[in-house]
XYZ file of C-alpha atoms in Angstrom:
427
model
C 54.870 2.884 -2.974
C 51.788 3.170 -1.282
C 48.491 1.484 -2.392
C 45.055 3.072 -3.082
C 42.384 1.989 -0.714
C 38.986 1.329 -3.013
C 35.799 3.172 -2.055
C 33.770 0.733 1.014
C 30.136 1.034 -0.145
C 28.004 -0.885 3.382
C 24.527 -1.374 3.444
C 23.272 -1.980 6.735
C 20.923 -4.312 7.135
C 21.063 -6.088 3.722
C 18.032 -8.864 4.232
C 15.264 -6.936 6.192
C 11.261 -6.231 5.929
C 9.957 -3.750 3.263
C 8.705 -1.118 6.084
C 12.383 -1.315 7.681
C 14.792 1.517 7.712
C 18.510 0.889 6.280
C 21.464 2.626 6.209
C 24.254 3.225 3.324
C 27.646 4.502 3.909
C 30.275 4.902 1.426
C 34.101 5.235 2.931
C 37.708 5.728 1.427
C 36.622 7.901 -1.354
C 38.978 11.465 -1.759
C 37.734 14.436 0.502
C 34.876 16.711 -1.663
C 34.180 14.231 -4.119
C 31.302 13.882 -6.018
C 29.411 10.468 -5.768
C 26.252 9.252 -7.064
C 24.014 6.527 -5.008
C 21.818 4.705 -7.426
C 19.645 1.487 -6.422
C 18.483 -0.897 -9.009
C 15.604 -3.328 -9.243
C 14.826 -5.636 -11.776
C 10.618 -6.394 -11.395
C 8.312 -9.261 -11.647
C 7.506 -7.895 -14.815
C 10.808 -7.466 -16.200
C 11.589 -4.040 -15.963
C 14.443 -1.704 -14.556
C 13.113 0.506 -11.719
C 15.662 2.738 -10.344
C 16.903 6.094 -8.033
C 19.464 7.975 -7.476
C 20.833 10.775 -5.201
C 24.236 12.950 -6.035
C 26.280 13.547 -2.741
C 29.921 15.032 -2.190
C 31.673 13.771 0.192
C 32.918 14.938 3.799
C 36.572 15.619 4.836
C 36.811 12.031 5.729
C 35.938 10.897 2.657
C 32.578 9.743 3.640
C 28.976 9.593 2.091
C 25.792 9.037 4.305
C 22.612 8.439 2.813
C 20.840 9.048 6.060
C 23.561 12.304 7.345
C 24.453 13.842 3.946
C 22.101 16.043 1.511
C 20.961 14.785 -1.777
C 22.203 17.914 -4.235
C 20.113 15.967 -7.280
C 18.477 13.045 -8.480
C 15.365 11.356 -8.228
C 15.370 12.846 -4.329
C 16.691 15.746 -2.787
C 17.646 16.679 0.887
C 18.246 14.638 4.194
C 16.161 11.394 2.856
C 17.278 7.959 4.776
C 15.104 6.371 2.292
C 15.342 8.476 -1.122
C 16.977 5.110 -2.970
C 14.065 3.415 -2.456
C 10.852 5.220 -2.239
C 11.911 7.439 -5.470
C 12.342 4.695 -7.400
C 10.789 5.159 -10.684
C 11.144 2.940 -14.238
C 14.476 3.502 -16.141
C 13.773 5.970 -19.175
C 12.954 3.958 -22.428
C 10.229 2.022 -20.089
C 6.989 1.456 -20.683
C 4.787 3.816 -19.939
C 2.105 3.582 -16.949
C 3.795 0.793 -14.658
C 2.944 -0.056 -11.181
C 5.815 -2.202 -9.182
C 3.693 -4.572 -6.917
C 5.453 -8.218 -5.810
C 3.377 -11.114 -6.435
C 5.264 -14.070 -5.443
C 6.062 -13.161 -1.698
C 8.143 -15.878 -0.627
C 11.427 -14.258 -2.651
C 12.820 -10.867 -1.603
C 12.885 -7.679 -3.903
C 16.443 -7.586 -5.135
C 17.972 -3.902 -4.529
C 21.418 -3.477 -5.852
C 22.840 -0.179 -4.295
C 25.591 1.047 -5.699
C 28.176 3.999 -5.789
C 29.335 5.856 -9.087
C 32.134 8.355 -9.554
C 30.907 11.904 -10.516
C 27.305 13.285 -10.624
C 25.268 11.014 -13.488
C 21.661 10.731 -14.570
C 21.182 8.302 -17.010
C 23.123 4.882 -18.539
C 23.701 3.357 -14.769
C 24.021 0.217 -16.345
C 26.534 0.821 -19.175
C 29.025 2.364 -16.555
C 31.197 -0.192 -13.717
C 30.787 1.278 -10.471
C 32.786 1.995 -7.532
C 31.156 -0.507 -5.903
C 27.805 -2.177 -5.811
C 26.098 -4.086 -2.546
C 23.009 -6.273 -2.842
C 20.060 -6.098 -0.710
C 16.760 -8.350 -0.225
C 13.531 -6.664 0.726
C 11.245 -9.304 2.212
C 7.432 -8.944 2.794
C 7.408 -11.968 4.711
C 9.393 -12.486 7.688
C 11.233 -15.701 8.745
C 9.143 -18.433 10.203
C 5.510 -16.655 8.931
C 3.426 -19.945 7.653
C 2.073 -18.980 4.242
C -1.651 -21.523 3.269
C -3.306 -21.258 0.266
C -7.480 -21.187 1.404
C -9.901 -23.030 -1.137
C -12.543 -23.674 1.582
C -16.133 -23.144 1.560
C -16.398 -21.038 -1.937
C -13.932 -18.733 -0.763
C -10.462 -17.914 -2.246
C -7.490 -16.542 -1.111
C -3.911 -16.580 1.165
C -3.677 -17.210 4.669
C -0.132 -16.022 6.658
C 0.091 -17.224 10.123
C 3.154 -15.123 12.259
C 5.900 -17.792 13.313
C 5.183 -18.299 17.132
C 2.875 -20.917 19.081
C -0.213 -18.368 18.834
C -2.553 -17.605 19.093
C -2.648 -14.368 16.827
C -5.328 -11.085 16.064
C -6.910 -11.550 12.787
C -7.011 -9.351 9.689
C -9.398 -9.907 7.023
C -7.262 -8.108 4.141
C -9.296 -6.698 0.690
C -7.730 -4.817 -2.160
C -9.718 -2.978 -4.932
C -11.362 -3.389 -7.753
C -8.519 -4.382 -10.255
C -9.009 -8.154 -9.345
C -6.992 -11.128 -8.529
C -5.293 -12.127 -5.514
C -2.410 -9.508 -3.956
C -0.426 -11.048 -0.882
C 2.308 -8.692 0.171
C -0.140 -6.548 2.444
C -0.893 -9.704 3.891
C 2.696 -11.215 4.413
C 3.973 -7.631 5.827
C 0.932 -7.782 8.923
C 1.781 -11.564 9.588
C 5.899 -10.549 9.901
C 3.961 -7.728 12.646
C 1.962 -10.699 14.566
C -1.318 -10.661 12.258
C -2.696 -13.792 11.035
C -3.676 -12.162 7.761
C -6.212 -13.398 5.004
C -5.553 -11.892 1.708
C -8.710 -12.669 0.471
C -9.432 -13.165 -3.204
C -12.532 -11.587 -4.223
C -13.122 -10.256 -7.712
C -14.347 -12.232 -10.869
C -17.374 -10.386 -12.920
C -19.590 -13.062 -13.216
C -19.388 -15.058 -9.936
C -21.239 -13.619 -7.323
C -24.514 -12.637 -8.768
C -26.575 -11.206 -6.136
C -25.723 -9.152 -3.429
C -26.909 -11.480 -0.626
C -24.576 -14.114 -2.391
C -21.843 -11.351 -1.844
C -22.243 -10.298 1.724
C -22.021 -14.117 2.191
C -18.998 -14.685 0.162
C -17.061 -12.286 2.996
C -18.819 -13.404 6.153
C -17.677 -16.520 5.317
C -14.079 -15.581 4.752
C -14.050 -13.592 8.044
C -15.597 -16.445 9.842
C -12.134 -18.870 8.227
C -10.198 -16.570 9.797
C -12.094 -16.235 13.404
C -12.174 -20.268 13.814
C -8.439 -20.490 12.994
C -6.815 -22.621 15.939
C -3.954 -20.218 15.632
C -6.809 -16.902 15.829
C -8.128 -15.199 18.767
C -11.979 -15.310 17.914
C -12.876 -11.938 19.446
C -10.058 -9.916 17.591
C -10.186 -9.919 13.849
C -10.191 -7.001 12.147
C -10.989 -5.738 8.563
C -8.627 -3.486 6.571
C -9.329 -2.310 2.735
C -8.174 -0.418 0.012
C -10.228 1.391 -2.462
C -13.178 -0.915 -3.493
C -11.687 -3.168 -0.669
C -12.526 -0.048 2.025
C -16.187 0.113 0.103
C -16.996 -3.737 1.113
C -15.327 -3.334 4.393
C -17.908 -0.081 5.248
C -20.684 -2.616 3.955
C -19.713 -5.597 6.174
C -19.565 -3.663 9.424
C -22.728 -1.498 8.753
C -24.800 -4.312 7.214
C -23.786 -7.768 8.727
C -25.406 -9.047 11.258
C -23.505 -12.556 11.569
C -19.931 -11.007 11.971
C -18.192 -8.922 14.885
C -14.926 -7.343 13.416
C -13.297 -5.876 16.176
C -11.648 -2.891 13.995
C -12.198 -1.910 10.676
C -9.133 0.497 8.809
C -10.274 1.791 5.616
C -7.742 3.585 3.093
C -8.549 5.805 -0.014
C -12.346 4.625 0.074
C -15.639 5.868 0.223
C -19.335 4.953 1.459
C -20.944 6.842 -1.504
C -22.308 3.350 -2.907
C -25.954 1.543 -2.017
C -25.987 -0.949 0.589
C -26.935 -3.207 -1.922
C -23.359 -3.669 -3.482
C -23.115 -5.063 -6.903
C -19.553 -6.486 -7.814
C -19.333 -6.767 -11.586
C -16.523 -4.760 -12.032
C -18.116 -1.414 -11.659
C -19.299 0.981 -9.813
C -23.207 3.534 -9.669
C -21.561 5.950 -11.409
C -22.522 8.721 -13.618
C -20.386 8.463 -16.598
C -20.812 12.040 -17.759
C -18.710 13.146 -14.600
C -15.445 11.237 -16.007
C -12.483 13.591 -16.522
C -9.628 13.509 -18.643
C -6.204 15.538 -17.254
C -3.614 17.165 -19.581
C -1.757 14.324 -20.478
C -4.734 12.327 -20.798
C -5.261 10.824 -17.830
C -8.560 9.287 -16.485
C -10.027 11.539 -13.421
C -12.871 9.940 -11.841
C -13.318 11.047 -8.484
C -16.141 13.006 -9.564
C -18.095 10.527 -10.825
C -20.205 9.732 -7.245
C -20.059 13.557 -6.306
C -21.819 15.559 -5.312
C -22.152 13.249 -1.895
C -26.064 12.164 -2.442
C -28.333 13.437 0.543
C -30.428 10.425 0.090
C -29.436 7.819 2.867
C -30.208 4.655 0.412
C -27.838 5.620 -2.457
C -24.975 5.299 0.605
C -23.933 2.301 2.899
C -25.734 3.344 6.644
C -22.131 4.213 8.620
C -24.432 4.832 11.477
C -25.331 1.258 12.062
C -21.125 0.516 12.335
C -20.212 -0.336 16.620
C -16.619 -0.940 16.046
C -14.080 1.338 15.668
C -13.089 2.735 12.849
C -9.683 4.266 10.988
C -9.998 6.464 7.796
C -6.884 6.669 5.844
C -7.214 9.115 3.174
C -4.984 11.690 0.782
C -6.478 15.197 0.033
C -5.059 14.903 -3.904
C -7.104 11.333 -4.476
C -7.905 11.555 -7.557
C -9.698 8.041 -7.935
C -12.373 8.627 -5.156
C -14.024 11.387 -3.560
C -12.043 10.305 -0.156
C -12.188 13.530 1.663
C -15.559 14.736 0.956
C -16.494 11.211 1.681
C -14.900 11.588 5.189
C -16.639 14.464 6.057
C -19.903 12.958 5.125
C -19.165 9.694 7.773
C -18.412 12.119 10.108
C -21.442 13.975 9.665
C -24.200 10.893 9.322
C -21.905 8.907 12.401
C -22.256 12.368 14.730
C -26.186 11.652 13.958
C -25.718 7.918 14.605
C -24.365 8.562 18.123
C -21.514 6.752 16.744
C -19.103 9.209 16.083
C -16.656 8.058 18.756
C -15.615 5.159 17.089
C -14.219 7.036 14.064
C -10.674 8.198 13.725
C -9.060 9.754 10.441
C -5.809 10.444 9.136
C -5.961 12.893 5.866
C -2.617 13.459 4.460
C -1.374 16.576 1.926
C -0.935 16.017 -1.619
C -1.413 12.318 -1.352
C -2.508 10.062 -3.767
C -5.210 7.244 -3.855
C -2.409 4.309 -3.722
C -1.378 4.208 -0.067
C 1.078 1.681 -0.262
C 3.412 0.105 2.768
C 6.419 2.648 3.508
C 9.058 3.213 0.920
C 7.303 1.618 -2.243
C 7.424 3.847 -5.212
C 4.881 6.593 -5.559
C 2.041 6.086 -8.569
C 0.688 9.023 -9.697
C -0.876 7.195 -12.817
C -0.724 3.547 -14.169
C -1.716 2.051 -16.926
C -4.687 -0.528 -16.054
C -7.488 -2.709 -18.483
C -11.128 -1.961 -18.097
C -13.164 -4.617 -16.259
C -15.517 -5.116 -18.969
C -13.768 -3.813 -22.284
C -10.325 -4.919 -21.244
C -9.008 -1.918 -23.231
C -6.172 -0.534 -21.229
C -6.741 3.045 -20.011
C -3.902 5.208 -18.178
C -5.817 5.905 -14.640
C -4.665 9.282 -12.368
C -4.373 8.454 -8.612
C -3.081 11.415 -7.321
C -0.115 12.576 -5.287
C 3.484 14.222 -5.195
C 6.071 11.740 -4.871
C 7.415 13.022 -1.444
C 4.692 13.831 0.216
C 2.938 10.884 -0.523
C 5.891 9.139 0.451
C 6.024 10.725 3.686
C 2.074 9.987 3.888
C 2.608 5.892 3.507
C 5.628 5.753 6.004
C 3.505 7.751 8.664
C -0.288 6.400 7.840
C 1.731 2.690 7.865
C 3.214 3.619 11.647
C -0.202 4.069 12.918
C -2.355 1.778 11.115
C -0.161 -0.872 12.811
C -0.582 1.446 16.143
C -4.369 1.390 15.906
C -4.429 -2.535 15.054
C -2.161 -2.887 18.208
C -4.255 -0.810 20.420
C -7.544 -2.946 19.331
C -6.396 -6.120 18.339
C -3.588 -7.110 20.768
C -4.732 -6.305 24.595
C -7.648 -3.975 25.919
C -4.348 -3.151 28.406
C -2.519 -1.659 25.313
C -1.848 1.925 26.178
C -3.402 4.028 23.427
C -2.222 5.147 20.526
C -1.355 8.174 20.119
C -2.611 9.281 16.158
């Protein structure tokens, strides 16, 4: 009597970085039989995220994520990486989430799993074929994570594992607040001893000298490091993050970053920047989509021709990556852009800029395969009412926008941060 061999569902590797590529294979299921490949991922905030693909498989019996063609799901086509970067909340969720990992030193748990037929919904009423589980680390083995409460400034130092020393990265989200690590943790598991700096509280820093001060100072923590080379520390920002980083390496005169890469941000601001939770705006300019959705890209445009209502880009001498998507719908990237270009060219200081501008792409460039955004749900600085924010972006695309913009920010830092021998990178 011969004995039925069960499906073999292999996820190779199970325990590896966020930005790294895996590889699932189902085996011993019938020739030209439908399958469905759903991952699973219970969050920090207790919700289901999840994705799916439906495959048939080969005359062997065989299913491979990375060979075989999604027919349906929550991808489609030849996608390595569908499971993960598709990954959207369960239905029933709440509306308007954002997946982000706060406590860095555990792994995302991914359960990938393999179901009989082609199913969309109730993945976790139904037993499966079979089911593998995966960890997703930000933070590599052997990267040294230290809290930093030094000198007024806040925030989370990782130091790669090695004897040193390392290139520096001053690290600066946006203008949501609180400290966010995993940026951070991912650049130390690449060699970067990263600062994710902590820098956003309404009432603390109440001037703008007191401000420019407040990130000197953390840039300075990280350039005296024993484990830092002093002449290569670099800034990178996001959003309101990319604003202060424009302002630091126009305006400062005490620090030297030497590389600055700026995503989804603009210069359209005074030099004088006020942090208390907003931004010179004009309020009338604030747009509401279809479904309700807060638009306010608009709200600094047109681009001002008046050189004091912007941050002087022609007074930056280090060089200089934009990182931008052309369906922002947060900031005014790409007009923004073109204006740098434009008052840099008139600098003399145009060489130092490069930028990467990526097809319907969002305002949340994440690190490769996180979910796509195109709207959360987020609380007002000042009236803490919660208001459902658009950021832009086709899932795919912007997918395809994080995993390539992610290649050659690290490219770029390489080229200027790790050896003046580096051969270039090509962007």
């Amino acid at each position: 009597m011969s004995q039925t061999i069960p499906p073999v569902l292999s996820v190779v590797p199970t325990r590896a970085l966020v930005d790294e590529t895996f590889k699932v294979v189902v085996e011993n299921l019938p020739p030209a039989s439908p399958v469905t490949l759903h991952a699973l991922l219970y969050s920090e905030d207790k919700d289901y995220w999840e994705a799916y693909g439906h495959y048939v498989s080969d005359h062997r019996g065989t299913v491979s994520v990375a060979e075989d063609m999604s027919l349906g799901g929550t991808y489609t086509g030849k996608e390595a990486m569908g499971l993960l970067w598709s990954m959207r909340p369960e239905p029933g969720s709440r509306t308007g989430l954002r997946l982000r990992k706060r406590e860095v030193t555990s792994p995302m748990l991914v359960h990938i799993s393999v179901y009989s037929g082609h199913i969309t919904e109730g993945f976790r009423k139904q037993s499966p074929l079979a089911s593998v589980p995966t960890e997703r680390w930000y933070m590599a083995p052997g990267v040294q994570r230290i809290e930093i409460k030094e000198k007024g400034v806040r925030g989370t130092f990782f130091i790669p594992p090695g004897p040193g020393p390392f290139p520096g990265l001053l690290d600066m989200w946006g203008g949501r607040g609180g400290l966010l690590e995993y940026r951070s943790a991912l650049l130390a598991s690449h060699g970067y001893a990263s600062l994710a700096l902590e820098y956003f509280s309404p009432s603390e820093l109440q001037s703008a000298d007191l401000q420019i001060q407040y990130f000197e100072t953390a840039f300075n923590i990280i350039k005296d490091h024993p484990q830092v080379i002093p002449d290569k520390v670099g800034i990178l920002g996001l959003s309101l993050g990319t604003m202060l980083a424009f302002n630091l390496v126009a305006e400062s005169t005490k620090i030297k970053p030497r590389c600055c890469v700026c995503i989804s941000g603009h210069h359209l601001v005074s030099n004088r920047l006020m942090i208390d939770g907003s931004l010179p705006n004009d309020p009338k300019k604030l747009r509401f989509d279809e479904n309700n959705y807060l638009i306010r890209r608009d709200v600094v445009l047109p681009v001002p021709s008046d050189p004091s209502q912007k941050i002087d880009v022609r007074n930056i001498k280090c060089p200089m990556l934009l990182v931008n998507g052309d369906d922002d719908q947060n900031s005014p990237t790409v007009e923004a852009a073109e204006d740098i270009g434009n008052m840099m060219r008139s600098g003399g200081n145009l060489h130092l800029l490069s930028t990467l501008t990526y097809p319907d792409t969002g305002h949340l460039i994440e690190p490769p395969y996180s979910p796509h955004f195109r709207a959360t749900t987020v609380r007002a600085p000042r009236t803490k009412e919660k208001v459902m924010i658009l950021w832009g972006g086709q899932t795919k695309p912007h997918s395809d926008a994080q995993e390539d913009s992610w290649r050659k920010i690290l490219a770029y830092l390489h080229h200027h941060l790790y050896s003046s021998t580096t051969p270039k990178a090509k962007m």
